[in-house]
Coordinates of C-alpha atoms in Angstrom, one line a residue:
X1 CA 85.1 13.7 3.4
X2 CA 82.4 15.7 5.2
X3 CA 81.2 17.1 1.9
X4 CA 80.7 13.0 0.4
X5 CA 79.0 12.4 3.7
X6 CA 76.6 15.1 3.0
X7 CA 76.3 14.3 -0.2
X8 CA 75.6 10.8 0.3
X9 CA 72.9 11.8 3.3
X10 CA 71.5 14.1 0.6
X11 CA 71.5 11.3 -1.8
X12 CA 69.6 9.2 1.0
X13 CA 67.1 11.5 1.3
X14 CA 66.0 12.1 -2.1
X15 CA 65.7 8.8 -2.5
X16 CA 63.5 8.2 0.5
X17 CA 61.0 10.8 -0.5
X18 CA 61.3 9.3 -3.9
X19 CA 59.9 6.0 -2.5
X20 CA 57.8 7.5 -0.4
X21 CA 56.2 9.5 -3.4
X22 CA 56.0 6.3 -5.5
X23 CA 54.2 4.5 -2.6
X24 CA 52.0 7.4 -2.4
X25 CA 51.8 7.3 -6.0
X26 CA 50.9 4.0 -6.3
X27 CA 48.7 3.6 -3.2
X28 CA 46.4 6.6 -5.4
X29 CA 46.8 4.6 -8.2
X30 CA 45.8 1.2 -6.6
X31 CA 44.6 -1.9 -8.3
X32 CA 41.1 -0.5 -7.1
X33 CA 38.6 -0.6 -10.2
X34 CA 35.4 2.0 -8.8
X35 CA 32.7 2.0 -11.1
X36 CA 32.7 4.9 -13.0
X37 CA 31.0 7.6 -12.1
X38 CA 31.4 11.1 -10.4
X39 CA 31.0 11.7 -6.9
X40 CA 29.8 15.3 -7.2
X41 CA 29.8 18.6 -4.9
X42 CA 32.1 18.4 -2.0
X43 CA 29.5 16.9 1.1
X44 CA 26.4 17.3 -0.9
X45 CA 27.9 15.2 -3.7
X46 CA 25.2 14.7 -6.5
X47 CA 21.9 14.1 -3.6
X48 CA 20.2 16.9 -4.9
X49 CA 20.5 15.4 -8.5
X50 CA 19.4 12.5 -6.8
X51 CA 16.7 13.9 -4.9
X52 CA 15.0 16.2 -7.5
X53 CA 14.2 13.5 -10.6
X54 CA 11.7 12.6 -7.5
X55 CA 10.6 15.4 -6.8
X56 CA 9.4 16.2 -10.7
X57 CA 8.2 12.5 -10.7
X58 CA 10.7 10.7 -12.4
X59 CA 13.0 8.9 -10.0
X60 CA 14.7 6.4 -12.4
X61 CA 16.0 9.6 -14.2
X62 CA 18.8 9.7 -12.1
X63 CA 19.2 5.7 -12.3
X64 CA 18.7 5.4 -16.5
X65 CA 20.7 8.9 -17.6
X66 CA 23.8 7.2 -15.6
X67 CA 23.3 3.9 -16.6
X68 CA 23.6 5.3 -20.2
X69 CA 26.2 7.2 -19.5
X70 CA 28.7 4.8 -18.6
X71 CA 27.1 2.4 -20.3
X72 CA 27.6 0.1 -17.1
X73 CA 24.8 -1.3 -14.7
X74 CA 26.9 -0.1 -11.8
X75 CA 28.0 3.8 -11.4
X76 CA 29.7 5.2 -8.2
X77 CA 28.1 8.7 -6.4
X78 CA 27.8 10.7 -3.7
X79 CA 24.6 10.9 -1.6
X80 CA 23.1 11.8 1.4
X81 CA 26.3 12.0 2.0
X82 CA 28.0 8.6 1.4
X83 CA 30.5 7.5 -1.1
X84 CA 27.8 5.1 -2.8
X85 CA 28.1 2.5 -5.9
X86 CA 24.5 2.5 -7.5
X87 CA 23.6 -1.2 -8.4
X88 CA 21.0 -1.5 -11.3
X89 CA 19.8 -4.5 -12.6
X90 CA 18.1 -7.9 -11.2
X91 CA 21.8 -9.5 -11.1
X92 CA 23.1 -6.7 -9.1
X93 CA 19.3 -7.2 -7.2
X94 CA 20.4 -11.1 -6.4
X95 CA 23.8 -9.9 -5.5
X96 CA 22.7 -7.9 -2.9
X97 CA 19.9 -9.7 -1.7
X98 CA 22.0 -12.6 -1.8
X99 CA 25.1 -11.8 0.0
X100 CA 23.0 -10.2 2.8
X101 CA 25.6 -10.5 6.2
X102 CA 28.3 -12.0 3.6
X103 CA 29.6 -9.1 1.8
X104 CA 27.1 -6.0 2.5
X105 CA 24.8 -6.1 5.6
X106 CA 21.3 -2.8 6.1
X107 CA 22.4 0.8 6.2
X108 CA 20.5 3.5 6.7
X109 CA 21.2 7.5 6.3
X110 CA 22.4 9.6 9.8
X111 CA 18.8 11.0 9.3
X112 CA 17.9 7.7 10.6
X113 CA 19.7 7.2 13.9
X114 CA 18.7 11.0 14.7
X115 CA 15.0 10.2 14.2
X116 CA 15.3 7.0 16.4
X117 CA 17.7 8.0 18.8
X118 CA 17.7 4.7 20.7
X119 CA 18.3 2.6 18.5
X120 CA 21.8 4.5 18.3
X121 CA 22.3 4.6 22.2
X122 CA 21.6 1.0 23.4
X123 CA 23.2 -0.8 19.7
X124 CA 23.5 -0.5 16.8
X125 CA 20.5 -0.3 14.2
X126 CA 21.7 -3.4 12.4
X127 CA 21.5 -4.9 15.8
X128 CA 17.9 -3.3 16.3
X129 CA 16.6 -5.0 13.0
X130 CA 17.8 -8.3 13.9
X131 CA 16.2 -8.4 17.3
X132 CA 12.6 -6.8 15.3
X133 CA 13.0 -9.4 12.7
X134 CA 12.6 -12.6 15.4
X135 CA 10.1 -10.4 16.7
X136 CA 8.0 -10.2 13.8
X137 CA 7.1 -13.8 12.2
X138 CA 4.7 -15.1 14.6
X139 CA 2.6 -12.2 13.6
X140 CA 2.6 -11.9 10.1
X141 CA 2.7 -15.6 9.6
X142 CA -0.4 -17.2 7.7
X143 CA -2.2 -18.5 11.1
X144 CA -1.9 -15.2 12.2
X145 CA -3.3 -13.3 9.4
X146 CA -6.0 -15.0 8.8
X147 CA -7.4 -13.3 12.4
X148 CA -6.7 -10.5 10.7
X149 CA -8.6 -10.3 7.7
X150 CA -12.3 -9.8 9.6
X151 CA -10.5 -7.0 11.5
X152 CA -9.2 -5.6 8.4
X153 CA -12.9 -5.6 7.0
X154 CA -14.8 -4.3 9.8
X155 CA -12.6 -0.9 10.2
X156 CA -12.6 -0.5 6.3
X157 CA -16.4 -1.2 5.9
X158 CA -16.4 1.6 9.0
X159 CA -13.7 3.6 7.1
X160 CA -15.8 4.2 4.3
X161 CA -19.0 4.7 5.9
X162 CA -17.6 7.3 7.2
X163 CA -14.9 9.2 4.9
X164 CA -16.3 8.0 1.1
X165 CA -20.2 7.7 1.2
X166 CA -22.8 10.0 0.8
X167 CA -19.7 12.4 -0.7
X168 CA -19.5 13.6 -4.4
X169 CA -16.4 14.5 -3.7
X170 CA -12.9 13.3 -1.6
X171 CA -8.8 13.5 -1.8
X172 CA -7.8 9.4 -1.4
X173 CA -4.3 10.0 -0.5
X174 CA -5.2 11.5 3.1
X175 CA -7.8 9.2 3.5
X176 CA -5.6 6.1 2.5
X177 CA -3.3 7.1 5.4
X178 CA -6.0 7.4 7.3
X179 CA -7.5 3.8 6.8
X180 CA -4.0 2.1 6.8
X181 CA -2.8 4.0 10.1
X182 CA -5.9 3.1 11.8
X183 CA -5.3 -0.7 10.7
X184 CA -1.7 -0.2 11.8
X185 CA -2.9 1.0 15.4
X186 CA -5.1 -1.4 16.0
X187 CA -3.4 -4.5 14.9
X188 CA -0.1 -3.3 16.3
X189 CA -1.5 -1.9 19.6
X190 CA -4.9 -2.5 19.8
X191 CA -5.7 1.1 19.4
X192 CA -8.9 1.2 17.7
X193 CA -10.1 5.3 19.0
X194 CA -9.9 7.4 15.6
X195 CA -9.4 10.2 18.0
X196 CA -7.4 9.1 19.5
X197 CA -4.7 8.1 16.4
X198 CA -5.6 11.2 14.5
X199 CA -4.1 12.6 17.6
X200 CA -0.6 11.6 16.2
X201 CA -1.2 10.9 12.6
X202 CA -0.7 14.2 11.5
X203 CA 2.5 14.4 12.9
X204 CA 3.3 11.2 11.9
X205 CA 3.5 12.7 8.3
X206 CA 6.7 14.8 8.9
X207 CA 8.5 11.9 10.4
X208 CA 8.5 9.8 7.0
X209 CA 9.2 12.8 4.9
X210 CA 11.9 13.5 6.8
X211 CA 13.9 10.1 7.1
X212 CA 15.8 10.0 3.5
X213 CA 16.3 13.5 3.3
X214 CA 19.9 15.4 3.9
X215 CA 20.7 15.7 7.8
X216 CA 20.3 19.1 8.3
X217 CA 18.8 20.3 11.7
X218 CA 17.8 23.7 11.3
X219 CA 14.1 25.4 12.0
X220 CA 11.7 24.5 9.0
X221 CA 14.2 21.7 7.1
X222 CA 12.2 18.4 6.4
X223 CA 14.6 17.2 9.1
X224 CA 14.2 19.3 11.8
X225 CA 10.3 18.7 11.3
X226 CA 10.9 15.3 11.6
X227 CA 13.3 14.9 15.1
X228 CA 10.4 17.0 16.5
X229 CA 7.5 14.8 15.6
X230 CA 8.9 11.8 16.1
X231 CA 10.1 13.2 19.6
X232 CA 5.9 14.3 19.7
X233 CA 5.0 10.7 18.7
X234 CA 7.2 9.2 20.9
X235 CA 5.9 10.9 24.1
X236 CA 2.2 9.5 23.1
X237 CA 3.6 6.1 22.2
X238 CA 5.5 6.1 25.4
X239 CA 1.6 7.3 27.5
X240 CA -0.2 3.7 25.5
X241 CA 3.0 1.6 26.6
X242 CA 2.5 2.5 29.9
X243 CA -1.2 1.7 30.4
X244 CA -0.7 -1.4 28.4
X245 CA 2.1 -2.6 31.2
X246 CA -0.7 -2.0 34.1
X247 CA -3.2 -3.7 32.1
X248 CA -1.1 -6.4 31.8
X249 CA -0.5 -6.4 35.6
X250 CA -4.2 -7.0 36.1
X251 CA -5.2 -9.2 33.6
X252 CA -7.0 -7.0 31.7
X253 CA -4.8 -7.2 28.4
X254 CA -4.0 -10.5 26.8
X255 CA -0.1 -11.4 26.6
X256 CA -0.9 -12.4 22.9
X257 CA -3.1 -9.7 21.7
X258 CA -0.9 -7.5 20.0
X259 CA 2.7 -6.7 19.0
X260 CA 2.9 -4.5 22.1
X261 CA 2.2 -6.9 24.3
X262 CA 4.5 -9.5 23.4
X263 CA 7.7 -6.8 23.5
X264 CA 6.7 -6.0 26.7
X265 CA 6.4 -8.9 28.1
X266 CA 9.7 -11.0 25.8
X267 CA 13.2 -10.6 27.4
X268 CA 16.3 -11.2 25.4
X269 CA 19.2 -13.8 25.9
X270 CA 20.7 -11.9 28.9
X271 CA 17.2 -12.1 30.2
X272 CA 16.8 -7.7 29.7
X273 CA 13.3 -6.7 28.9
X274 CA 13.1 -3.7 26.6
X275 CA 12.8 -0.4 28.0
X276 CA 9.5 1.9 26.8
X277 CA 11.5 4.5 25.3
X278 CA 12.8 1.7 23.0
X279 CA 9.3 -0.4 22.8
X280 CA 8.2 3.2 21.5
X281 CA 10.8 3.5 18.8
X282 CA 10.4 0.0 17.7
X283 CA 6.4 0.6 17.3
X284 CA 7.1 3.7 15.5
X285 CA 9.4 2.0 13.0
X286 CA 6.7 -0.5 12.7
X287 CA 3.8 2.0 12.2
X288 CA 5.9 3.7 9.4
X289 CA 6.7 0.3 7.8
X290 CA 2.9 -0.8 8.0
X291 CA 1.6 2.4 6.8
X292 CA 2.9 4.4 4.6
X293 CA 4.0 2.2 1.8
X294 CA 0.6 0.2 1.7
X295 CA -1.5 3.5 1.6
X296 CA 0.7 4.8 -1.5
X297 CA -0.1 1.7 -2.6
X298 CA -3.7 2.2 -2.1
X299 CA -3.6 5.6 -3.7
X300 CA -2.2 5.0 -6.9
X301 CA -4.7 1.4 -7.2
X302 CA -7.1 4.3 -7.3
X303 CA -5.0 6.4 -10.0
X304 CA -5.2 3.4 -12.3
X305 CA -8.4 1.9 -11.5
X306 CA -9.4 5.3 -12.8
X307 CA -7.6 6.0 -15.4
X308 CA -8.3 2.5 -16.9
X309 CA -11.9 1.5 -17.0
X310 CA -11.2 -1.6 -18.9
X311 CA -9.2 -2.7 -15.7
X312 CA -11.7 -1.7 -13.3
X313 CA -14.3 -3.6 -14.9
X314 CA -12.7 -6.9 -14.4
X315 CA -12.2 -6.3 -10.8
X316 CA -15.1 -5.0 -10.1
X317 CA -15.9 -8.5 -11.5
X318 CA -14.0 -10.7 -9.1
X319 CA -15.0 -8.8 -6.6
X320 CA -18.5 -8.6 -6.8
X321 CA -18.6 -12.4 -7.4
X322 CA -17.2 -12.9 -3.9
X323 CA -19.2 -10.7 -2.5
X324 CA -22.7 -11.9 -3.9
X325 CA -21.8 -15.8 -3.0
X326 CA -21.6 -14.5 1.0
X327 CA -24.4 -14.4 3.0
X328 CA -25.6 -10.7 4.1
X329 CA -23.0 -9.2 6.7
X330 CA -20.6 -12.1 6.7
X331 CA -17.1 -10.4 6.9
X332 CA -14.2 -11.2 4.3
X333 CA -12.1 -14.1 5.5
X334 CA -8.7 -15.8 4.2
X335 CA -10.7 -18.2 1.8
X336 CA -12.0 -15.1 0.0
X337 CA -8.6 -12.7 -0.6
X338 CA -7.0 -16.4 -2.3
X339 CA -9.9 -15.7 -4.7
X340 CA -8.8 -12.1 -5.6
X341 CA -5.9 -13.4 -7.8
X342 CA -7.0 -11.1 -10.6
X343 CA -7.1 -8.2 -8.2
X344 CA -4.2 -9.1 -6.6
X345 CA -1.8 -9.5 -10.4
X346 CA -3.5 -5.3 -10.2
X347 CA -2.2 -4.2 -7.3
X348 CA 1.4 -5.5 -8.2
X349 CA 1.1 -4.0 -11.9
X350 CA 0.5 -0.6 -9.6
X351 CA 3.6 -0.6 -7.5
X352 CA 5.7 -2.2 -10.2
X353 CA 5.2 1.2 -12.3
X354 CA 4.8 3.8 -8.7
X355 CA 6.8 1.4 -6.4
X356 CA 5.8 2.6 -2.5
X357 CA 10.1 1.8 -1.9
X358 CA 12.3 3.7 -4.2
X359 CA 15.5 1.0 -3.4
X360 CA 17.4 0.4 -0.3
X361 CA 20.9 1.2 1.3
X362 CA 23.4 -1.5 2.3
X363 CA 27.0 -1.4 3.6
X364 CA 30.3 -3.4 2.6
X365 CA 31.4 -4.8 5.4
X366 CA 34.5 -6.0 3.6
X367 CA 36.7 -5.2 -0.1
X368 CA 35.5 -7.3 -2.6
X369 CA 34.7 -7.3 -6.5
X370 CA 31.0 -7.5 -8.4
X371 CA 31.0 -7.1 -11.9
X372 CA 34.5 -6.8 -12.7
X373 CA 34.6 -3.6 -10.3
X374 CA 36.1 -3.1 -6.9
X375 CA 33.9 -2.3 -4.3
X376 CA 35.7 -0.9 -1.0
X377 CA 34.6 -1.7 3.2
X378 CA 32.4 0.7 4.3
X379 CA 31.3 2.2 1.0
X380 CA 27.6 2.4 0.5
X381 CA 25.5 0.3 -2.0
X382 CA 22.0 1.4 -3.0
X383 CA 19.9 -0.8 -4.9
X384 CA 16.7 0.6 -7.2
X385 CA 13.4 -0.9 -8.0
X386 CA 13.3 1.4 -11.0
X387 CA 16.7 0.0 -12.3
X388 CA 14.2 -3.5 -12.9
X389 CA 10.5 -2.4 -12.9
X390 CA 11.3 0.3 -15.5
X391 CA 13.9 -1.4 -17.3
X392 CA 12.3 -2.7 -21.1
X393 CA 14.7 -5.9 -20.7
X394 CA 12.6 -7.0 -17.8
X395 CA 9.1 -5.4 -18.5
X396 CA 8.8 -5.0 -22.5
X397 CA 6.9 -2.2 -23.2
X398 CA 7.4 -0.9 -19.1
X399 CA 5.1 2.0 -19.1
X400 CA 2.5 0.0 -20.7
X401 CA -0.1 -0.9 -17.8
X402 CA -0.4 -4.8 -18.1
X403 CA -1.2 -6.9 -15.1
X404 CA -1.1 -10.3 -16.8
X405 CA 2.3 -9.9 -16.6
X406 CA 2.2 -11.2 -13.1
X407 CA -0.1 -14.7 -14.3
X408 CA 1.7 -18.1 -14.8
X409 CA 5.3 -18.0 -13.3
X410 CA 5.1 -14.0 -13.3
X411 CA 8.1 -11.9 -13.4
X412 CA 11.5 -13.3 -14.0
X413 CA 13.1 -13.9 -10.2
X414 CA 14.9 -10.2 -8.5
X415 CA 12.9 -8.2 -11.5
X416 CA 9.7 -7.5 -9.0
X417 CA 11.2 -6.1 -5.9
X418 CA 8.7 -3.6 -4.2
X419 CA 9.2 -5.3 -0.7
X420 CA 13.1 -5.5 -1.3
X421 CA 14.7 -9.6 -1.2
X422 CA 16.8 -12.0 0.7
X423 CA 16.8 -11.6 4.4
X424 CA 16.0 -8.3 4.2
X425 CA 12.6 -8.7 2.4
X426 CA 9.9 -7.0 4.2
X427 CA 8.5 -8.7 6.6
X428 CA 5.2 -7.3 6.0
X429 CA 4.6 -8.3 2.7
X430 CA 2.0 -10.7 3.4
X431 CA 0.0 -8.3 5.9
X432 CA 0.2 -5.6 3.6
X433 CA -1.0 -7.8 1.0
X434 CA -4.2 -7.9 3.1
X435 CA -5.1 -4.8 3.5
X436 CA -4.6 -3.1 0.0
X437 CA -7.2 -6.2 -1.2
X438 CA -9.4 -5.6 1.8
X439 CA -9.6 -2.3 0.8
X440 CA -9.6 -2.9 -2.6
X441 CA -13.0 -4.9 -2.1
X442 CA -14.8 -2.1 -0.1
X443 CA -14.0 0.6 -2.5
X444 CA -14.8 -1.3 -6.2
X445 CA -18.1 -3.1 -4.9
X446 CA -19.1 0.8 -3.6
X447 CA -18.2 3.3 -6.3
X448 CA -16.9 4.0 -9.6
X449 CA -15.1 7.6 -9.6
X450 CA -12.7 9.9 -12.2
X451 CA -10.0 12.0 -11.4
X452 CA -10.6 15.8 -10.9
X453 CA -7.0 16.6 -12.6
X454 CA -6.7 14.3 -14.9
X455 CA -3.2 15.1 -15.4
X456 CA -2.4 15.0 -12.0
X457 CA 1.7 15.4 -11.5
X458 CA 3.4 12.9 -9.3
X459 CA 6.3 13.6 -6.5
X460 CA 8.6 11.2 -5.2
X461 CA 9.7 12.6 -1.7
X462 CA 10.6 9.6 -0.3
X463 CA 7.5 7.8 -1.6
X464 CA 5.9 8.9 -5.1
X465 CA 2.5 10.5 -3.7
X466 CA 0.4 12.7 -6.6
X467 CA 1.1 16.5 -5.9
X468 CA -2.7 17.5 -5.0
X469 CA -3.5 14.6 -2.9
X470 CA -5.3 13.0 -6.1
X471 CA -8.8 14.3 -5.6
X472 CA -11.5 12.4 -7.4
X473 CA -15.1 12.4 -8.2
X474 CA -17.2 9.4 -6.7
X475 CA -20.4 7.7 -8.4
X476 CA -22.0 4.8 -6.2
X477 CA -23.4 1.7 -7.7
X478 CA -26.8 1.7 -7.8
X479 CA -27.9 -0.9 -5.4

C-alpha cells in the first residue's frame, strides 16, 4: 500500500515536471516569428559591426550585407545594446512613420538620458519631445521664417567676410559648424557675440559625437567626453537663461524674440513653468538638432559642388540671376529662396547620397506583426535612410549624382527621408532649409574652389563628416 502510494506520488511528479518542461518547451518555442537575424556578442551584440561600416564610410554596409543575407527587408540585432529588428525599405519607412503612438512610439540609446539628465528626472523623454514639439511650430512656421531669412543673410554675408575671403586656402567642415551654430545661437537665443558662442562650440563637438555611441563612462570614451561637455555647456546655457529672465523683468527683452524667451515665460497645464536646468537641456537639444545636421549638409554641398563643375555651373546660374535683379545691399528675402528650386533639387541630391541622419530608433509599445514577422513590446525598431536612398529600386543608378531626380513629383513618397516622417518628422526641416540655401548663395556668387585631397575618405560617427575636415582651394570670381 505505502509502496503504490509512493509510486503513484512518484508517478505525479514526473508528470508534473513533464508538463512543466513542455510548457517551457513550448513557451521557447512560441508562435513568435523574429525576423531572422543574429543578435551577436553577449551586451555588445553586433554594435561594433554596426558602428564600424561608418566609421570606414559605408554605413548601409551593415543594412545591404544583411538584407542579402536573409534575403528579407527586416533582420533582428543587437545594438547599443537593445534587442533591435532593422526595418529597410520605404514600406517598412511608412510603417513606422505611420503607426507613430499606435504600435511603436521615439526611443533613444541610455547615452541619451545620461547626456540630458533631466529629461530623465522630471519625465520621461518621450514626454520631453512632446511638450518641445508644441513648442516648436510657431517658430518654424512660414510667417516666422520669413523674419528669418534677412538674419540668415546678414551673419552669413559676415561669416564669410570673415572666415572665406581674402584666403587661398580653408577646411569647410569647421567653418560650416561655425556659420550654422552662430545662426543657431542667434535665432534660438538671440546670441549674436562670436566670442562668446565659440566659447562653447568647441565643446559642443564632443557632445554629438558622443550621443549614439555605446554607454561606457570611463576617462577618454566618446561618452565620458560627452557627459562632461554637455555638463560644461549646460553651466553656460544655464549663465544666458538667467540674464534673459532679468531682462525680461525689466523690459528690456521681448517675450516674442526668441525660443528662449517664450519657454521661459510658457507654463504647462498644471500652470508649472520650466526650471533653467531644463530650459538649458531643451536649448541644447535644440542647438544640436539645428546645427549639426545642416552644417554636414553644408559641407558635403561643397564636396559635390566641387567635384562636379557641370552642377556648379547651373547654380551658380540661379544664383547669380537672383542676385543681379536686387538692388545693391538689399538682403535675401522669402521671395528669393522660392526662386532657388534648382539649387534647392542640389542640396537634397547631397543628403540623399551623405544623409546628415543615419535612421532613427523607436520602441513597440505593444506585440504585434509587420511583414509576416512578430515583433515583441519593448523591442527596439531602427529605421535607415540608406535602406531607401541607396536602394537601386528607389534611386536607379543610386550613386549616380542626379538632382533632377527631385523635379516634377520627385521621389516616390517614404523613399526621401533625411528629416525622418510622420509625427516625428523634424520639425526643423523648413528652417534648415533656409540656411543651407542662404549659405549656398553667399558661397557660389563668391568663389569657385577644388578639393585639396581629392580622394578625401568619409567617416560616419554619428554623422558622415570627411576625415580631414575637407580642405579646399578657393578662387574668387572676378568682380
Amino acid at each position: 500500500m505505502e509502496h503504490n502510494f509512493y509510486l503513484s506520488l512518484l508517478l505525479l511528479f514526473v508528470s508534473f515536471i513533464s508538463l512543466s518542461l513542455f510548457f517551457i518547451f513550448y513557451k521557447h518555442k512560441s508562435p513568435l516569428n523574429l525576423p531572422p537575424g543574429k543578435m551577436g556578442y553577449p551586451i555588445i551584440g553586433e554594435s561594433l559591426e554596426f558602428l564600424s561600416t561608418g566609421w570606414k564610410g559605408h554605413p548601409e554596409k551593415f543594412i545591404f550585407d544583411r538584407m542579402r543575407k536573409y534575403s528579407s527587408e527586416l533582420f533582428k540585432t543587437s545594438i547599443v545594446g537593445e534587442s533591435t529588428v532593422v526595418c529597410c525599405g520605404a514600406a517598412s519607412n511608412k510603417f513606422l512613420f505611420s503607426n507613430e503612438n499606435k504600435l511603436v512610439t521615439a526611443w533613444w540609446p541610455d547615452s541619451v538620458n545620461k547626456i540630458f539628465p533631466t529629461t530623465s528626472l522630471d519625465s520621461s523623454l518621450k514626454e520631453e519631445s512632446i511638450k518641445m514639439r508644441k513648442l516648436l511650430p510657431q517658430f518654424f512656421k512660414p510667417e516666422a521664417l520669413q523674419r528669418y531669412v534677412g538674419v540668415m543673410d546678414v551673419i552669413a554675408q559676415r561669416h564669410f567676410v570673415s572666415h572665406w575671403e581674402n584666403k587661398d586656402e580653408i577646411t569647410v567642415y569647421p567653418l560650416a559648424k561655425r556659420y550654422t551654430f552662430l545662426l543657431a545661437c542667434r535665432l534660438f537665443m538671440s546670441v549674436e557675440d562670436e566670442n562668446h558662442v565659440a566659447k562653447f562650440s568647441d565643446p559642443f563637438q564632443l557632445i554629438a559625437a558622443g550621443i549614439i555611441s555605446l554607454p561606457i563612462d570611463l576617462p577618454g570614451t566618446p561618452f565620458n567626453k560627452a557627459i562632461k561637455a554637455s555638463n560644461f555647456i549646460r553651466k553656460e546655457l544655464i549663465k544666458i537663461i538667467k540674464q534673459r529672465r532679468i531682462d525680461l523683468a525689466q523690459g528690456t527683452a521681448s517675450p516674442t524674440q526668441d525660443i528662449l524667451s517664450h519657454m521661459l515665460l510658457t507654463s504647462d497645464e498644471n500652470g508649472k513653468s520650466m526650471n533653467e536646468l531644463n530650459i538649458a537641456d531643451k536649448i541644447l537639444g535644440l542647438l544640436i538638432g539645428g546645427h549639426d545636421t545642416a552644417s554636414v549638409a553644408c559641407t558635403f554641398l561643397v564636396k559635390y559642388l566641387g567635384e562636379l563643375p557641370h552642377i556648379y555651373d547651373k547654380v551658380y546660374q540661379e544664383q547669380m540671376e537672383i542676385a543681379k535683379s536686387k538692388p545693391a545691399g538689399e538682403l535675401l528675402n522669402w521671395d528669393d529662396l522660392k526662386k532657388m528650386k534648382y539649387s534647392w533639387n542640389v542640396a537634397c541630391e547631397v543628403m540623399r547620397l551623405s544623409p546628415p541622419l543615419q535612421g532613427g530608433f523607436r520602441e513597440a509599445i505593444t506585440d504585434f506583426m509587420f511583414n509576416g514577422f512578430s515583433i515583441p513590446k519593448g523591442w527596439k525598431l531602427y529605421w535607415s535612410a540608406n535602406s531607401t536612398h541607396k536602394n537601386a529600386e528607389c534611386f536607379p543608378m543610386p550613386e549616380k549624382f542626379d538632382p533632377t531626380r527631385f523635379e516634377g513629383n520627385g521621389p516616390a513618397p517614404y523613399t526621401f527621408v533625411p528629416f525622418g516622417g510622420g509625427p516625428r518628422m523634424c520639425p526643423g526641416k523648413e528652417y534648415a532649409r533656409l540656411e543651407i540655401l542662404v549659405f549656398m548663395h553667399n558661397l557660389v556668387k563668391r568663389f569657385k574652389w577644388e578639393k585639396v585631397i581629392p580622394d578625401e575618405k568619409i567617416i560616419v560617427d554619428p554623422f558622415p563628416i570627411p576625415a580631414k575636415d575637407l580642405p579646399i582651394r578657393l578662387y574668387p570670381h572676378k568682380a
